[in-house]
XYZ file of C-alpha atoms in Angstrom:
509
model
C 28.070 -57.800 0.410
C 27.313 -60.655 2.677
C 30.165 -59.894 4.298
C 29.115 -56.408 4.970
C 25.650 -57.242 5.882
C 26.626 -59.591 8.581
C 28.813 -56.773 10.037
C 26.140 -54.148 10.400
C 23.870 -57.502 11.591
C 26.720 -57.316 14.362
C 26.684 -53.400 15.162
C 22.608 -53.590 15.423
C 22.725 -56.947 18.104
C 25.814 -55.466 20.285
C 25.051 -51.851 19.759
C 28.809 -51.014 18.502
C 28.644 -48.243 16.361
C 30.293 -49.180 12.748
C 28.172 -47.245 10.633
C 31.394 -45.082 8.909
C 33.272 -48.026 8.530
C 30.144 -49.885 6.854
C 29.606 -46.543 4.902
C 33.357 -46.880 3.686
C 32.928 -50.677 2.841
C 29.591 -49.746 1.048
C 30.720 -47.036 -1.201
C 33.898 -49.070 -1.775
C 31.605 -51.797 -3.574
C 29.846 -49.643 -4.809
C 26.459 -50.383 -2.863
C 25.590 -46.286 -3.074
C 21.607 -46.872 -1.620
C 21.974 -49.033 0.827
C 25.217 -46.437 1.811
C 22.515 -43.656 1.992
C 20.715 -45.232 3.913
C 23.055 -45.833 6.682
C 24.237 -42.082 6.196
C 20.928 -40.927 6.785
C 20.429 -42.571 10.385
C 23.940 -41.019 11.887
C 22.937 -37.799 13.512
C 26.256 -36.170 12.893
C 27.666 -37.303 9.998
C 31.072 -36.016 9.445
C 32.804 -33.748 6.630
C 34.359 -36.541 5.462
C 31.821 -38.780 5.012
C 29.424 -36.480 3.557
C 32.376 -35.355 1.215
C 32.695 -39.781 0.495
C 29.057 -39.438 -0.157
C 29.223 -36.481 -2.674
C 32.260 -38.267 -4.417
C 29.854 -41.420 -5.015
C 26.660 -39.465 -6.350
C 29.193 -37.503 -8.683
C 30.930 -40.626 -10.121
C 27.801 -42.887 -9.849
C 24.917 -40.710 -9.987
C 22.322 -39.714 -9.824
C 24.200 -36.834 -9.886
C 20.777 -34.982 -8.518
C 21.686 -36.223 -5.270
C 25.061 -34.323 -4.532
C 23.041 -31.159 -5.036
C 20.358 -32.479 -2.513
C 22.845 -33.700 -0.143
C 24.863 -30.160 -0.400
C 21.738 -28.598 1.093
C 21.580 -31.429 3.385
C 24.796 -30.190 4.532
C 24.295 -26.987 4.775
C 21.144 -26.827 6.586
C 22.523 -28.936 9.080
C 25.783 -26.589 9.423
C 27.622 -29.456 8.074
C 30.907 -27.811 7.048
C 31.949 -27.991 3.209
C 35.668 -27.846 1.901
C 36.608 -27.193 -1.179
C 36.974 -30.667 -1.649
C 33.058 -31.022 -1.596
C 33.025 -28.224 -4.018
C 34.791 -30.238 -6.952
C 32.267 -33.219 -6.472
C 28.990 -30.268 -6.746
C 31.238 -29.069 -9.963
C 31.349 -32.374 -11.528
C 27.164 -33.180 -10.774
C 26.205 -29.879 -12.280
C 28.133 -30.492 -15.489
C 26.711 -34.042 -16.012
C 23.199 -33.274 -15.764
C 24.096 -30.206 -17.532
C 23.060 -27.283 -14.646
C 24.837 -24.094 -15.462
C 21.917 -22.113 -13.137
C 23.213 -24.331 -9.982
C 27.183 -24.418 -10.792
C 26.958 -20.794 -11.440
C 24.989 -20.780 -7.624
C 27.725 -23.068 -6.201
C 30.256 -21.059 -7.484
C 29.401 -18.322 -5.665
C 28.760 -20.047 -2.469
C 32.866 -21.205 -3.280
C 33.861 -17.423 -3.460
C 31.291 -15.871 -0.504
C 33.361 -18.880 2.362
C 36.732 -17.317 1.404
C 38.398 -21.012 0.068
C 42.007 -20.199 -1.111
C 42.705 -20.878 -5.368
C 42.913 -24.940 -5.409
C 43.680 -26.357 -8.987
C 41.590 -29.590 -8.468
C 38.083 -27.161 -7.634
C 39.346 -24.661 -10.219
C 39.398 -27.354 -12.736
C 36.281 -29.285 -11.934
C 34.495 -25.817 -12.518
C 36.338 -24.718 -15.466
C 35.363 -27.903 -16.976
C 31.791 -27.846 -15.596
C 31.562 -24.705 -17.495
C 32.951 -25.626 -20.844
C 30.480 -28.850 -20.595
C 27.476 -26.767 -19.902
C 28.119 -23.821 -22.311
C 29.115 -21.029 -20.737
C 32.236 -20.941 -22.897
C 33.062 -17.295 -21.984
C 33.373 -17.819 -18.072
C 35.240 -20.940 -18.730
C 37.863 -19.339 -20.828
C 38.063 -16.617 -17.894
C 38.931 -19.069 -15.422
C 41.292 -20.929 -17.543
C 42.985 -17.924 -18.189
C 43.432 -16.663 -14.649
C 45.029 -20.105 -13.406
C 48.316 -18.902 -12.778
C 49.555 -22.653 -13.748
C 47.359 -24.579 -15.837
C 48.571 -28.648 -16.010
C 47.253 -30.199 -19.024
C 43.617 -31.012 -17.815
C 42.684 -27.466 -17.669
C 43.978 -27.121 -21.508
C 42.065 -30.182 -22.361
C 39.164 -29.458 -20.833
C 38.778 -25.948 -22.375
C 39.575 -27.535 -25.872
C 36.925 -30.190 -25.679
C 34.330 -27.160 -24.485
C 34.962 -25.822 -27.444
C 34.813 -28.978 -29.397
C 31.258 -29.697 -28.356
C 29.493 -26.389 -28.912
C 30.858 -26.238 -32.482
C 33.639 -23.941 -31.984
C 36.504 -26.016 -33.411
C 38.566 -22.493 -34.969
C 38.887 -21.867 -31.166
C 39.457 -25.385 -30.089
C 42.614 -25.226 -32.945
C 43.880 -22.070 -31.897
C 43.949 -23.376 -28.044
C 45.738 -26.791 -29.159
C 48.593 -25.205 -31.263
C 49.043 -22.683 -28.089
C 49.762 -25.865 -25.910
C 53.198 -26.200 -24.433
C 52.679 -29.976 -24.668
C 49.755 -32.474 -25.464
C 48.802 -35.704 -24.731
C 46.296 -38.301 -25.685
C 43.452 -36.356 -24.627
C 44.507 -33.632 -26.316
C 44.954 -35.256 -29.308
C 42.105 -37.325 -29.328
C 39.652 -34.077 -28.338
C 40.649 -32.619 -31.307
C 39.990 -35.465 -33.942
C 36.569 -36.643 -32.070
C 35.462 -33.035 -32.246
C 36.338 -32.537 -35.409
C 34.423 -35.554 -36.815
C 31.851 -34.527 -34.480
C 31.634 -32.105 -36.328
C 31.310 -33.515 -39.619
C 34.558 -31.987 -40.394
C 35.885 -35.761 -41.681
C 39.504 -34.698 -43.392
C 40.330 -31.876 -40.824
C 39.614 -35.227 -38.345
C 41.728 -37.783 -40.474
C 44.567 -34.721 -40.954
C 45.006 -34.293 -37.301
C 44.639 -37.637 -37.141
C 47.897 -38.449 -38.987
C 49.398 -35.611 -37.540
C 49.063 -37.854 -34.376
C 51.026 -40.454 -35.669
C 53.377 -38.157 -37.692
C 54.411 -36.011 -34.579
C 54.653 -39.214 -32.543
C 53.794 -36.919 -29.322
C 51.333 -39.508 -28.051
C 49.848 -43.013 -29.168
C 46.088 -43.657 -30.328
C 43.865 -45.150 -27.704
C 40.363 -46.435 -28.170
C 38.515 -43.327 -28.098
C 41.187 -41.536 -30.492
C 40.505 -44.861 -33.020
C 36.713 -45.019 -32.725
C 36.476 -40.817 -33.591
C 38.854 -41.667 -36.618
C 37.554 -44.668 -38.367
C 34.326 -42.635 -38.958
C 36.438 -39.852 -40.850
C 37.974 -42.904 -42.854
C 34.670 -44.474 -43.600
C 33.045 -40.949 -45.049
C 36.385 -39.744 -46.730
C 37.287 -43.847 -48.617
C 40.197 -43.673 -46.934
C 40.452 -47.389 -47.141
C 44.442 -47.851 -47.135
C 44.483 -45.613 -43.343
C 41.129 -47.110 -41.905
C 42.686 -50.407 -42.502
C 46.265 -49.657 -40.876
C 44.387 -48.087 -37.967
C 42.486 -51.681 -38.078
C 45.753 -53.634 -37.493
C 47.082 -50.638 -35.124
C 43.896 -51.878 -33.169
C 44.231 -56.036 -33.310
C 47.548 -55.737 -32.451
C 46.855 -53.866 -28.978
C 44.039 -55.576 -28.672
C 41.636 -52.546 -28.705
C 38.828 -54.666 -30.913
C 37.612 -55.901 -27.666
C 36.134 -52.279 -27.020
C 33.228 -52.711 -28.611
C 32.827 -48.901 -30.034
C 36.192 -50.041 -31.256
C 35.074 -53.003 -33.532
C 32.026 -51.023 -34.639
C 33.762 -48.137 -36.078
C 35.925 -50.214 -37.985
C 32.894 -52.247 -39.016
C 31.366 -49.599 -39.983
C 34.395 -48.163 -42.319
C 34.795 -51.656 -43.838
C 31.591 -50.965 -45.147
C 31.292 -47.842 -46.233
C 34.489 -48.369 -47.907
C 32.741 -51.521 -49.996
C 34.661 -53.934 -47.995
C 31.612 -55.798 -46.981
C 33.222 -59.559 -46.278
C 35.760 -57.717 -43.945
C 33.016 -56.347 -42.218
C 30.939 -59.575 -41.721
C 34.353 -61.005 -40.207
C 34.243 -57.689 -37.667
C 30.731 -58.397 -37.001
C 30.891 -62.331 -36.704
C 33.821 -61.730 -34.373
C 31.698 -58.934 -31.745
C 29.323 -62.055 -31.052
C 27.348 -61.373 -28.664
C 29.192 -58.016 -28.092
C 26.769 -56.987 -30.638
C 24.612 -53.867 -29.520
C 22.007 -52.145 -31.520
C 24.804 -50.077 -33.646
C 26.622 -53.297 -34.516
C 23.501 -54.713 -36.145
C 22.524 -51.145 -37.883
C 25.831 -50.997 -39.469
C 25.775 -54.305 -40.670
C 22.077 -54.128 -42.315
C 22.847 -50.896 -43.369
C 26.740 -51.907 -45.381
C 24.480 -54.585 -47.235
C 21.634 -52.340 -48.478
C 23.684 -49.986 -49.455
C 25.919 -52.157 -51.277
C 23.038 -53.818 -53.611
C 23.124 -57.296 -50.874
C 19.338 -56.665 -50.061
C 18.614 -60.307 -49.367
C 21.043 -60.855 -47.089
C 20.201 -57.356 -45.548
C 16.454 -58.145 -45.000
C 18.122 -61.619 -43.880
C 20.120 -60.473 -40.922
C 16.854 -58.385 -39.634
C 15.222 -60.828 -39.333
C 18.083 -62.855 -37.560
C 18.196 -59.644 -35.074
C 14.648 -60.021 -34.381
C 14.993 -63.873 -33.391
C 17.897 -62.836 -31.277
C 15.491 -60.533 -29.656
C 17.782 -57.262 -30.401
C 14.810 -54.391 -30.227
C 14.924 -52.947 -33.581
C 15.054 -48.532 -33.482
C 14.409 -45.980 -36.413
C 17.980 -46.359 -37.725
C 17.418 -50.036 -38.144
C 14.282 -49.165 -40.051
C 15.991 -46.675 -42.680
C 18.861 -49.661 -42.985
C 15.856 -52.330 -44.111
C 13.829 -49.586 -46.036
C 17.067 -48.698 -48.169
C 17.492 -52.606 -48.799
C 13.664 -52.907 -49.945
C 14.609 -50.165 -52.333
C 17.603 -51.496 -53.906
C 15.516 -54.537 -54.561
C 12.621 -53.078 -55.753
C 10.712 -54.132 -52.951
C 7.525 -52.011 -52.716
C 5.160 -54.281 -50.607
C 7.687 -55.600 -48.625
C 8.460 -52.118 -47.955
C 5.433 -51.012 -47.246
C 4.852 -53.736 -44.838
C 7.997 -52.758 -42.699
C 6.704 -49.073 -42.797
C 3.349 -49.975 -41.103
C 5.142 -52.328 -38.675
C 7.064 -49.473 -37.101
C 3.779 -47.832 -35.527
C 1.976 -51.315 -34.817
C 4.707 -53.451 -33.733
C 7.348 -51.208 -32.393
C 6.005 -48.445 -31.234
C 8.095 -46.082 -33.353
C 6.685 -43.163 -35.090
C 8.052 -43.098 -38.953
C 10.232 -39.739 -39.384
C 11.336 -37.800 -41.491
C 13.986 -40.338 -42.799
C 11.975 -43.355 -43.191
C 9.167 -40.893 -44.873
C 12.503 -40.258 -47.361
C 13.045 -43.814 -47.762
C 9.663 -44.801 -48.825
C 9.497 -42.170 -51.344
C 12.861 -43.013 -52.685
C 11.634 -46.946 -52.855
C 8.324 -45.779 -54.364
C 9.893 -43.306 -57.334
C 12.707 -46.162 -57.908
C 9.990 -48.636 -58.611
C 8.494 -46.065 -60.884
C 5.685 -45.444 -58.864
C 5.753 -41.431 -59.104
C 1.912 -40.270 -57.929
C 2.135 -42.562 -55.533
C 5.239 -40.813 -54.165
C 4.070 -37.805 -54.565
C 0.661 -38.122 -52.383
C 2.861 -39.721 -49.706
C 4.504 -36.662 -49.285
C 1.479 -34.614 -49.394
C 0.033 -36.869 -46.700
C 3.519 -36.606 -44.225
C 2.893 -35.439 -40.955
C 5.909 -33.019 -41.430
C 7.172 -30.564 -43.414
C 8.881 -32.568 -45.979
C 12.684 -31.539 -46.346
C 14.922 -30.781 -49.564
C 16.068 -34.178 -49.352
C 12.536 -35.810 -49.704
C 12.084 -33.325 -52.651
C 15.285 -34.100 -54.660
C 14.817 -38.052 -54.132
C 11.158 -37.377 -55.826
C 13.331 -35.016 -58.087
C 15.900 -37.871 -58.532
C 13.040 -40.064 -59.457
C 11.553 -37.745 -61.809
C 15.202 -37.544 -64.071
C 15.302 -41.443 -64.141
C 11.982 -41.727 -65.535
C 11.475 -38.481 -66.945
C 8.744 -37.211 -65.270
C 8.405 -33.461 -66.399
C 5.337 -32.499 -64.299
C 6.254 -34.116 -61.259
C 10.134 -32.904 -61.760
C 8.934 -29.035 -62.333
C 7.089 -30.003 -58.827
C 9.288 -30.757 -56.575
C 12.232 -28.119 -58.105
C 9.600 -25.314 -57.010
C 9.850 -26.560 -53.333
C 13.712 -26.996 -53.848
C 13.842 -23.420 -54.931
C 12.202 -21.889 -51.785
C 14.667 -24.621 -49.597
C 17.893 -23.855 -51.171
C 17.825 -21.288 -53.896
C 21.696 -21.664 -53.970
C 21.741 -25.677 -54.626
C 23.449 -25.447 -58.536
C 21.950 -29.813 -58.894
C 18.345 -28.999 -58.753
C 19.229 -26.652 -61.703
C 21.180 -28.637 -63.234
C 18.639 -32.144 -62.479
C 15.954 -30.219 -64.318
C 17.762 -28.744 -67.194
C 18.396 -32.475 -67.926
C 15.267 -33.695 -67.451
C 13.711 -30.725 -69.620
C 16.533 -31.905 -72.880
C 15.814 -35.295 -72.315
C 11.926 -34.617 -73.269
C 13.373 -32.512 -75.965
C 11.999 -29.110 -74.027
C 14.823 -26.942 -74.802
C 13.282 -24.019 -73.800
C 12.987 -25.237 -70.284
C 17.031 -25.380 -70.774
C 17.400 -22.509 -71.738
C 15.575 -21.255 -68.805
C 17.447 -23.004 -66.245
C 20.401 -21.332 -67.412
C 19.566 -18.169 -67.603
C 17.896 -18.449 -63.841
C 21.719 -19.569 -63.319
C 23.081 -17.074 -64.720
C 20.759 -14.570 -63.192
C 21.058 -15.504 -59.486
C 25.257 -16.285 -60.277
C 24.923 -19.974 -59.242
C 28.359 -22.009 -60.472
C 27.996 -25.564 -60.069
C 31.182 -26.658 -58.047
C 33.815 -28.941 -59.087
C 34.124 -32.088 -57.671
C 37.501 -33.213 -56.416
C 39.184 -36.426 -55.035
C 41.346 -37.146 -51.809
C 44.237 -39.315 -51.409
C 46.149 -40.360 -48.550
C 50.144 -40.606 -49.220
C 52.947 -40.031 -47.088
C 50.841 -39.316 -44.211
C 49.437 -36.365 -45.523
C 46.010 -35.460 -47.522
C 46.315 -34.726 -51.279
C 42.984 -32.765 -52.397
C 43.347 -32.187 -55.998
C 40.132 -31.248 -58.805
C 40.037 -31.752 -62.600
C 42.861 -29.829 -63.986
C 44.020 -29.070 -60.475
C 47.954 -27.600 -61.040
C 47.998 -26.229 -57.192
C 49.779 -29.055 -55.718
C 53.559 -28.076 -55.107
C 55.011 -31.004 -57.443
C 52.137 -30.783 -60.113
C 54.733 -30.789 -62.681
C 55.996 -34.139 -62.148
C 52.251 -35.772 -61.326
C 51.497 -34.816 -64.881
C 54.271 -36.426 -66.374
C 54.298 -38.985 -65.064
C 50.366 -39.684 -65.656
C 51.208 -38.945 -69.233
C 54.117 -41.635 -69.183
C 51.174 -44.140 -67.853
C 48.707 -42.420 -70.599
C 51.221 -43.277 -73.489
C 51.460 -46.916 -71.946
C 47.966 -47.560 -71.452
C 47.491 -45.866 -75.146
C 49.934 -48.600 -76.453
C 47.752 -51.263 -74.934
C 44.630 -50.250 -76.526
C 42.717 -49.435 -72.949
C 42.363 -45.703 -74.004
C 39.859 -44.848 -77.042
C 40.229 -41.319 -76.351
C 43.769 -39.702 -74.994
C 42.492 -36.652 -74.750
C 39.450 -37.291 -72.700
C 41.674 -39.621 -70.297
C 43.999 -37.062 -69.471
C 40.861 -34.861 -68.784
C 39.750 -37.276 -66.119
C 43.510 -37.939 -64.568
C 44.014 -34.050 -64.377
C-alpha cells in the first residue's frame, strides 16, 4: 500500500496520468474504497475498468454497489458486455434481489448479447439462490450444454428452499458429479433435518469413490452423525479429517466437536476443543457448555462460562439455553434464575422462547410446579407444545394430576395427533390410581385413530444404514440376524445375564 500511495503521490506532483494502473494495483490488494475513489475522478472511465470495478463489489461487496455503479454506467453511456452482466448476476443473488436480476435480465435480452455460458450461469444460479426456482430450471434446461456448475447450481437451489425430492431427482440425472455435487446434496439434506438421508448419501460418497470429502462435505456430515449416534462413522470421518489436515478449518473441528458430544464422548471433545485454542468462536464454546449439561457435568459446564466470560467471548441466546440446561441437571433454581435475569440486564438479550422452556423445565425438575406454571402464564409469547409437555413431563415425575390435565388441554389444541401426550397422561392418571381417566385416554385414542409409533434403531455396517424396529423381519437376511441373536441369547442364558429369555429376545428383535 505504501508502495501504491507513493505512486499516485508521483502521478499528482508530475501530472502523469496512472490512475488505471493504480486502480489495477488497488483492486489487486484488495484496497476496493480507496479504488473508488480514484474511479470516480477519471472522466471516462473505460469498459474495462468499470467491468474490474463490478468484479470487486461482487466478490467483496457491498454488493449494493455493482447495482449503483451499473446505473453509473449506463447513464453515462458507458458500454456494458456481457461480462458486466455476470458480476450484476452474482450482486443480486447475494443480497438476495430477484426484483433487480429479473430487471437486469431483461436489460441482457433488450442489447441483443449472444448465449454465453459464464452470464447464463451466473443468472441461473442467481435465480436458484433467490427463489425463483421455476425460471431457474427454464434456463438450465435451455443451455444447450450445461458443464457441471449449471447442474450444481440448480441442485443446491433446490436444496435451500426445501425441495430436496427435486434436488435427488436432478443429481441421479447427472452424467457425472463432483465434490460439489456431492457435498450439495448431503449439506442440504442435513439442512434439512433429513440426518440419515444426509449420512446415506454420505457413504454413498465414499462407496462410489466418484469424488473425495472436503471440508464443507465433512462439516454438513458430522452433524447427521452427531443426531443419528453414529459414533463408529463420525469418528472415521474424524481421522479422514486429521489426516488431511482439515481440523484446521475451524467449522471443521466444531462439527466434530460437536458429534463427540452428542455421541457421549465428552473427553474427546474437550481434546477437540483444547486443540481450536484460540480458534475458538462463539459455536466452539456453545457446543462445549452445551455436551457437558447435557451429559449431567453441570459444574464443569457453569465452569467453562464463566471461563468464556473472562476470555471476553460475548455470550448469545444459545449460550444461555447451554447454562440454563446445566442449572437444571443440577437442580439449580437460583442460580438459574440469576442467569435468566442477567440476559436482559447484562447482555442485552431478550429471553425467548427457548430459555422461557428451559426455566420451566429447571423449575418442574426441582419440583417447583405453580411456580412453573405462572411463568408460563406470565411469557411474553405464546408458549409452544414444547413448553407444555416439559410442564407435562414435570407433572408425570411428580404426579401432578391438576397441573398434568392442564397443560394436555393446550397440547390437544397444538397437536391433536401427538400419541405421548396421550399416552403421558394415561400414566399419570394410573399412577394416582384414576383409572377412569385411563380409560378415557384410550378411548379418545381410539376415537380420533391415534397409534403410538414404534420406535426403531439405526446401525451403520458395511457402509450402508440398517433401520430395523422391535420384531422387525423386513431386512433381506432377517433369517440369519435372528439366529444368530438366539445363538448369543442361549450363551448369555448360560451365563446367568438373562432373567427372562423371552423378554430379551423381545428387545433384540
Amino acid at each position: 500500500m505504501n508502495q501504491i500511495k507513493q505512486i499516485h503521490a508521483h502521478s499528482l506532483r508530475s501530472g502523469v496520468d496512472n490512475f488505471q494502473f493504480l486502480i489495477l494495483k488497488l483492486l489487486a490488494v484488495p484496497n476496493v474504497p480507496y479504488a473508488r475513489k480514484l474511479f470516480d475522478l477519471l472522466p471516462a472511465p473505460s469498459t474495462f475498468l468499470c467491468n474490474k470495478l463490478l468484479q470487486a463489489y461482487s466478490a467483496l461487496g457491498p454488493h449494493l454497489q455493482c447495482l449503483s455503479l451499473f446505473s453509473f454506467m449506463r447513464a453515462q453511456d458507458r458500454r456494458v458486455n456481457a461480462y458486466s452482466f455476470t458480476f450484476l448476476f452474482v450482486a443480486c443473488a447475494a443480497i438476495s434481489a430477484p426484483r433487480q436480476g429479473q430487471g437486469l435480465h431483461a436489460n441482457f435480452i433488450k442489447l441483443g448479447f449472444p448465449f454465453d455460458a459464464f452470464v447464463y450461469t451466473s443468472l441461473q444460479d442467481m435465480y436458484s439462490k433467490t427463489g425463483l426456482l421455476d425460471l431457474a430450471r427454464q434456463l438450465f434446461e435451455e443451455m444447450p450444454e450445461k458443464d457441471l456448475p449449471p447442474w450444481n447450481s440448480m441442485i443446491s437451489g433446490y436444496a435451500k428452499w426445501r425441495q430436496m425430492e427435486a434436488a435427488g431427482e436432478l443429481f441421479e440425472a447427472m452424467p457425472r458429479r463432483n465434490v460439489v455435487s456431492w457435498t450439495s446434496m448431503v449439506s442440504g439434506y442435513a439442512q434439512n433435518g433429513m440426518w440419515e438421508e444426509a449420512l446415506g448419501m454420505f457413504l454413498r460418497m465414499e462407496k462410489e469413490g466418484e469424488a473425495n470429502p472436503n471440508e464443507v462435505t465433512l462439516a454438513s456430515v458430522l452433524p447427521a452423525c452427531a443426531n443419528l449416534g453414529a459414533l463408529d462413522v463420525g469418528e472415521r470421518i474424524g481421522t479422514y479429517a486429521r489426516e488431511r489436515g482439515f481440523l484446521r478449518n475451524v467449522f471443521v473441528s466444531n462439527a466434530l466437536l460437536e458429534m463427540y458430544a452428542k455421541c457421549g464422548r465428552i473427553d474427546q471433545a474437550r481434546e477437540v476443543f483444547e486443540v481450536l485454542g484460540r480458534r475458538r468462536n462463539a459455536c466452539s464454546w456453545n457446543s462445549m457448555i452445551m455436551g457437558l449439561a447435557v451429559h449431567g457435568r453441570w459444574r464443569e459446564a457453569l465452569d467453562l462460562f464463566h471461563e468464556m466470560l473472562v476470555e471476553g467471548v460475548i455470550p448469545d441466546d444459545i449460550t444461555f439455553v447451554a447454562v440454563l440446561l446445566a442449572c437444571t441437571h443440577g437442580g439449580m433454581v437460583d442460580e438459574g434464575w440469576r442467569l435468566f435475569d442477567s440476559m436482559e440486564k447484562d447482555f442485552l438479550i431478550t429471553p425467548k422462547l427457548q430459555h422461557y422452556g428451559c426455566m420451566v423445565d429447571l423449575l418442574g425438575r426441582a419440583g417447583h410446579l405453580t411456580e412453573a406454571y405462572n411463568l408460563i402464564k406470565k411469557m411474553p409469547m405464546d408458549p409452544d407444545s414444547v413448553v407444555w409437555g416439559t410442564l407435562l413431563g414435570a407433572c408425570s415425575f411428580h404426579s401432578h394430576v391438576e397441573l398434568a390435565e392442564t397443560a394436555t388441554d393446550h397440547l390437544f389444541e397444538l397437536e391433536p395427533s401427538n400419541p405421548g401426550n396421550f399416552v403421558i397422561l394415561s400414566n399419570i392418571y394410573a399412577s394416582a390410581g384414576r383409572w377412569d381417566g385411563v380409560a378415557k385416554m384410550r378411548i379418545l385414542m381410539k376415537e380420533n385413530q391415534i397409534r403410538k409409533e414404534a420406535g426403531y434403531s439405526i446401525i451403520v455396517f458395511g457402509g450402508l444404514l440398517h433401520k430395523f424396529l422391535v420384531e422387525d423381519r423386513s431386512h433381506s437376511r432377517s433369517a440369519d440376524i435372528y439366529e444368530m441373536l438366539g445363538e448369543v441369547t442361549a450363551k448369555m442364558k448360560l451365563l446367568d445375564h438373562i432373567p427372562d429369555s423371552d423378554a430379551e429376545l423381545h428387545d433384540f428383535g
